[in-house]
Short mmCIF file of N, CA and C in Angstrom, two decimals:
data_model
loop_
_atom_site.label_atom_id
_atom_site.label_comp_id
_atom_site.label_asym_id
_atom_site.label_seq_id
_atom_site.Cartn_x
_atom_site.Cartn_y
_atom_site.Cartn_z
N MET A 10 81.54 101.56 -104.77
CA MET A 10 80.38 99.91 -105.47
C MET A 10 81.20 99.17 -104.28
N THR A 11 82.39 99.14 -103.80
CA THR A 11 82.73 97.93 -103.11
C THR A 11 82.00 97.98 -101.18
N HIS A 12 81.35 99.00 -101.37
CA HIS A 12 80.39 99.07 -100.16
C HIS A 12 78.99 98.05 -100.43
N PHE A 13 78.43 98.35 -101.63
CA PHE A 13 77.38 97.54 -102.37
C PHE A 13 77.90 96.18 -102.36
N LEU A 14 78.96 95.40 -102.94
CA LEU A 14 79.34 94.86 -103.16
C LEU A 14 79.69 93.62 -101.71
N THR A 15 80.17 94.68 -100.80
CA THR A 15 80.15 93.67 -99.27
C THR A 15 79.06 93.94 -98.77
N LYS A 16 78.10 94.65 -98.96
CA LYS A 16 76.85 94.28 -98.24
C LYS A 16 76.22 93.30 -99.12
N ALA A 17 75.97 93.14 -100.49
CA ALA A 17 75.38 92.25 -100.87
C ALA A 17 76.25 90.74 -100.69
N SER A 18 77.14 90.54 -100.49
CA SER A 18 77.66 89.19 -100.17
C SER A 18 77.76 88.89 -99.23
N LEU A 19 77.92 89.60 -97.90
CA LEU A 19 76.87 89.47 -96.51
C LEU A 19 75.50 89.30 -96.66
N ALA A 20 74.86 89.51 -97.39
CA ALA A 20 73.20 89.40 -97.36
C ALA A 20 73.25 88.16 -98.01
N ALA A 21 73.96 87.64 -98.54
CA ALA A 21 73.98 86.46 -99.85
C ALA A 21 74.38 85.33 -98.53
N LEU A 22 75.33 85.38 -97.71
CA LEU A 22 76.06 84.77 -97.01
C LEU A 22 74.75 84.16 -95.82
N LEU A 23 74.63 85.47 -95.16
CA LEU A 23 73.21 84.95 -94.36
C LEU A 23 72.19 84.49 -94.88
N ALA A 24 71.66 84.50 -95.89
CA ALA A 24 70.69 83.71 -96.68
C ALA A 24 70.99 81.99 -96.54
N LEU A 25 72.15 81.97 -97.43
CA LEU A 25 72.47 80.55 -97.90
C LEU A 25 72.78 80.01 -95.92
N CYS A 26 73.28 80.72 -94.72
CA CYS A 26 73.59 80.31 -93.35
C CYS A 26 72.28 79.79 -92.96
N THR A 27 71.29 80.44 -93.55
CA THR A 27 69.76 80.46 -92.37
C THR A 27 69.06 79.25 -93.05
N ILE A 28 69.44 78.34 -94.31
CA ILE A 28 68.52 77.82 -94.98
C ILE A 28 68.33 76.43 -94.10
N PRO A 29 69.67 76.01 -94.08
CA PRO A 29 69.93 74.36 -93.15
C PRO A 29 69.39 74.58 -92.05
N ALA A 30 69.62 75.85 -91.06
CA ALA A 30 68.83 75.81 -89.93
C ALA A 30 67.53 75.48 -89.89
N THR A 31 66.41 76.14 -90.72
CA THR A 31 65.18 76.39 -90.68
C THR A 31 64.66 74.63 -91.23
N VAL A 32 65.65 74.10 -92.36
CA VAL A 32 65.20 72.96 -92.97
C VAL A 32 65.19 71.67 -91.42
N SER A 33 66.74 72.24 -91.10
CA SER A 33 66.27 71.16 -89.65
C SER A 33 65.59 70.99 -88.46
N THR A 34 64.90 72.63 -88.50
CA THR A 34 63.98 72.41 -87.09
C THR A 34 62.73 72.10 -87.95
N ALA A 35 62.36 72.39 -88.92
CA ALA A 35 61.02 71.92 -89.58
C ALA A 35 60.78 70.16 -89.40
N ALA A 36 61.91 69.51 -89.44
CA ALA A 36 62.13 67.90 -89.99
C ALA A 36 62.37 67.24 -88.26
N ALA A 37 62.44 68.30 -87.72
CA ALA A 37 62.46 67.84 -86.32
C ALA A 37 61.31 67.69 -85.56
N ALA A 38 60.12 68.63 -85.97
CA ALA A 38 58.62 68.47 -85.48
C ALA A 38 58.07 67.52 -86.19
N GLY A 39 57.42 66.67 -85.83
CA GLY A 39 56.75 65.65 -86.11
C GLY A 39 55.35 66.00 -86.03
N PRO A 40 54.06 65.34 -86.76
CA PRO A 40 53.32 65.83 -86.95
C PRO A 40 52.41 65.73 -85.57
N GLN A 41 52.81 65.24 -84.57
CA GLN A 41 51.78 65.11 -83.61
C GLN A 41 52.41 66.58 -82.87
N THR A 42 53.29 66.67 -83.30
CA THR A 42 53.63 68.25 -82.65
C THR A 42 52.89 69.49 -83.16
N SER A 43 52.65 69.14 -84.68
CA SER A 43 52.10 70.20 -85.07
C SER A 43 50.57 69.98 -85.07
N PHE A 44 50.08 68.76 -84.85
CA PHE A 44 48.25 68.81 -84.19
C PHE A 44 48.53 69.53 -83.02
N ASP A 45 49.14 69.36 -82.12
CA ASP A 45 49.07 69.59 -80.73
C ASP A 45 48.91 71.55 -80.63
N VAL A 46 49.83 72.05 -81.76
CA VAL A 46 49.98 73.29 -81.48
C VAL A 46 48.66 73.90 -82.34
N GLU A 47 47.87 73.18 -83.42
CA GLU A 47 46.33 73.15 -83.59
C GLU A 47 45.55 73.31 -83.08
N ALA A 48 45.69 72.10 -81.86
CA ALA A 48 44.85 72.01 -80.83
C ALA A 48 44.80 73.01 -79.75
N GLN A 49 45.70 73.66 -79.47
CA GLN A 49 45.96 74.44 -78.30
C GLN A 49 45.48 76.03 -79.05
N TYR A 50 45.37 76.45 -80.38
CA TYR A 50 44.88 77.27 -80.40
C TYR A 50 43.25 77.73 -80.44
N HIS A 51 43.36 78.71 -79.68
CA HIS A 51 41.51 79.08 -79.76
C HIS A 51 41.32 80.68 -80.35
N ARG A 52 40.46 80.62 -80.84
CA ARG A 52 40.06 81.89 -81.66
C ARG A 52 39.53 83.21 -81.02
N PRO A 53 40.17 84.07 -80.74
CA PRO A 53 40.08 85.33 -79.59
C PRO A 53 38.55 85.61 -80.14
N ILE A 54 38.00 85.95 -78.71
CA ILE A 54 36.55 86.22 -78.76
C ILE A 54 36.17 88.21 -79.06
N ARG A 55 35.84 88.39 -79.91
CA ARG A 55 35.75 89.43 -80.41
C ARG A 55 34.99 90.46 -79.87
N GLY A 56 34.20 90.09 -79.72
CA GLY A 56 32.36 90.70 -79.41
C GLY A 56 32.26 90.33 -77.48
N CYS A 57 31.29 90.45 -76.80
CA CYS A 57 30.94 90.11 -75.58
C CYS A 57 30.14 88.76 -75.41
N SER A 58 31.05 88.20 -75.04
CA SER A 58 30.40 86.16 -75.07
C SER A 58 29.19 86.52 -74.05
N PRO A 59 27.89 85.86 -74.44
CA PRO A 59 26.80 85.79 -73.42
C PRO A 59 27.53 85.59 -72.00
N MET A 60 28.26 84.39 -71.57
CA MET A 60 28.37 83.48 -70.13
C MET A 60 29.00 84.84 -69.72
N HIS A 61 29.90 85.75 -70.79
CA HIS A 61 30.73 86.87 -69.43
C HIS A 61 29.62 87.78 -69.13
N ALA A 62 28.68 88.53 -70.10
CA ALA A 62 27.87 88.98 -69.75
C ALA A 62 27.02 88.84 -68.64
N VAL A 63 26.54 88.03 -68.52
CA VAL A 63 26.15 86.99 -67.57
C VAL A 63 26.74 86.74 -65.87
N ARG A 64 27.72 86.69 -65.95
CA ARG A 64 28.72 86.58 -65.17
C ARG A 64 28.80 88.26 -64.79
N LYS A 65 29.42 89.09 -65.04
CA LYS A 65 29.27 90.27 -65.06
C LYS A 65 27.88 90.81 -64.41
N ALA A 66 26.51 90.72 -65.02
CA ALA A 66 25.54 91.19 -64.10
C ALA A 66 24.96 90.52 -62.80
N ARG A 67 25.63 89.69 -63.01
CA ARG A 67 25.43 88.62 -61.35
C ARG A 67 26.33 89.33 -60.56
N ASP A 68 28.04 90.16 -60.88
CA ASP A 68 28.80 90.95 -60.35
C ASP A 68 28.02 91.64 -59.87
N PHE A 69 27.47 92.41 -60.55
CA PHE A 69 26.59 93.62 -60.04
C PHE A 69 25.08 93.67 -59.21
N GLY A 70 25.16 92.93 -58.72
CA GLY A 70 23.73 91.93 -58.17
C GLY A 70 22.45 91.87 -58.83
N LEU A 71 22.36 90.98 -59.66
CA LEU A 71 21.10 90.44 -60.62
C LEU A 71 21.00 89.14 -60.19
N ARG A 72 20.40 88.21 -59.91
CA ARG A 72 19.98 87.13 -59.18
C ARG A 72 19.54 86.34 -60.39
N ASP A 73 19.36 85.05 -60.86
CA ASP A 73 18.65 84.22 -61.69
C ASP A 73 18.65 85.18 -63.06
N ALA A 74 19.63 85.84 -63.46
CA ALA A 74 20.28 86.32 -64.84
C ALA A 74 20.16 85.67 -65.82
N ARG A 75 19.42 86.29 -66.94
CA ARG A 75 19.38 85.41 -68.43
C ARG A 75 19.58 86.76 -69.75
N ILE A 76 19.93 86.16 -70.55
CA ILE A 76 19.93 86.90 -71.96
C ILE A 76 18.77 87.14 -72.40
N THR A 77 18.26 88.22 -72.67
CA THR A 77 16.98 88.62 -73.02
C THR A 77 17.31 88.91 -74.63
N ARG A 78 18.19 90.03 -74.83
CA ARG A 78 18.53 90.35 -76.10
C ARG A 78 19.83 90.08 -76.62
N MET A 79 20.16 89.73 -78.12
CA MET A 79 21.50 89.93 -78.28
C MET A 79 21.48 90.44 -79.87
N SER A 80 22.31 91.54 -79.91
CA SER A 80 22.11 92.35 -81.18
C SER A 80 23.59 92.70 -81.44
N PRO A 81 24.21 92.66 -82.38
CA PRO A 81 25.55 93.28 -82.91
C PRO A 81 26.12 94.29 -82.16
N ARG A 82 25.06 94.98 -81.40
CA ARG A 82 25.82 96.36 -80.91
C ARG A 82 25.20 96.08 -78.98
N VAL A 83 24.37 95.17 -79.08
CA VAL A 83 24.19 95.61 -77.37
C VAL A 83 23.65 94.25 -77.19
N VAL A 84 24.39 94.01 -75.70
CA VAL A 84 23.66 92.40 -75.29
C VAL A 84 22.69 93.06 -73.90
N VAL A 85 21.37 92.42 -73.72
CA VAL A 85 20.64 92.85 -72.98
C VAL A 85 20.75 91.94 -71.79
N VAL A 86 20.97 91.77 -70.26
CA VAL A 86 20.48 90.91 -69.90
C VAL A 86 19.37 91.21 -68.26
N ALA A 87 18.38 90.16 -68.43
CA ALA A 87 17.42 90.48 -67.11
C ALA A 87 17.72 89.85 -66.12
N GLY A 88 17.23 89.94 -64.88
CA GLY A 88 17.58 89.11 -64.09
C GLY A 88 16.58 89.96 -62.52
N ARG A 89 16.53 89.53 -61.62
CA ARG A 89 15.89 89.80 -60.39
C ARG A 89 17.07 90.68 -59.91
N GLU A 90 16.17 91.42 -58.78
CA GLU A 90 17.49 92.77 -58.23
C GLU A 90 16.85 92.41 -56.44
N ARG A 91 17.20 93.20 -55.52
CA ARG A 91 16.15 93.29 -54.03
C ARG A 91 15.01 93.89 -54.47
N ARG A 92 14.82 95.15 -55.59
CA ARG A 92 13.26 95.77 -55.40
C ARG A 92 12.40 94.68 -56.41
N GLY A 93 12.74 94.14 -57.12
CA GLY A 93 12.19 93.51 -58.42
C GLY A 93 12.87 93.28 -59.54
N TRP A 94 12.18 93.01 -60.76
CA TRP A 94 12.97 93.08 -62.14
C TRP A 94 13.50 93.95 -62.52
N ASP A 95 15.41 93.41 -62.89
CA ASP A 95 15.82 94.72 -63.50
C ASP A 95 16.37 93.92 -64.90
N ARG A 96 17.34 95.33 -65.97
CA ARG A 96 18.25 94.57 -66.81
C ARG A 96 19.03 95.54 -67.01
N ILE A 97 20.27 95.02 -67.13
CA ILE A 97 21.46 95.90 -67.53
C ILE A 97 21.70 95.68 -69.07
N THR A 98 22.05 96.60 -69.82
CA THR A 98 22.84 96.63 -70.90
C THR A 98 24.24 96.77 -71.22
N PHE A 99 24.85 95.94 -71.84
CA PHE A 99 26.22 95.87 -72.37
C PHE A 99 26.36 95.59 -73.77
N ALA A 100 27.44 96.90 -73.68
CA ALA A 100 27.82 96.77 -75.43
C ALA A 100 28.79 95.78 -75.74
N ASN A 101 28.22 95.11 -77.01
CA ASN A 101 28.79 93.88 -77.65
C ASN A 101 30.30 94.22 -77.90
N VAL A 102 31.09 94.25 -77.74
CA VAL A 102 32.47 94.68 -77.75
C VAL A 102 33.32 94.10 -76.69
N ARG A 103 34.31 93.85 -76.93
CA ARG A 103 35.36 92.99 -76.00
C ARG A 103 35.30 93.85 -74.56
N GLY A 104 35.29 93.02 -73.29
CA GLY A 104 35.02 93.14 -72.24
C GLY A 104 34.04 93.70 -71.77
N CYS A 105 32.43 93.53 -72.56
CA CYS A 105 31.67 93.41 -71.67
C CYS A 105 30.98 94.92 -71.22
N PRO A 106 31.88 96.44 -71.53
CA PRO A 106 31.48 97.75 -71.11
C PRO A 106 29.91 98.11 -70.90
N LEU A 107 29.44 98.56 -69.59
CA LEU A 107 28.68 98.70 -69.35
C LEU A 107 27.59 99.89 -69.56
N ILE A 108 26.59 99.95 -70.30
CA ILE A 108 26.10 100.82 -71.40
C ILE A 108 24.63 101.52 -70.38
N ARG A 109 24.19 100.32 -69.83
CA ARG A 109 22.89 101.22 -69.05
C ARG A 109 22.17 100.29 -67.97
N ARG A 110 21.69 100.77 -66.55
CA ARG A 110 21.43 99.70 -65.92
C ARG A 110 19.82 100.13 -65.84
#
């Protein structure tokens, strides 16, 4: 029983000590600081962005690369190669992995 009372009193003491620390930190941050934090937050891209797919297709050697089809599963980029027209298919997930060339 004494161990329980010791642990409960220690937990209550820690809880009471943290309340003033959180209030002073929140008061120090003005409205401008919270605005800056919200302005710097960028939503992560879950799928393959069109710009990333075109950039990757250019790295694979396609010139004049353009998005021809975009679905929830694939992103198709078409362009010219040395031998003529070609298209590259990327998966519509993060990182744009190559499916078909």
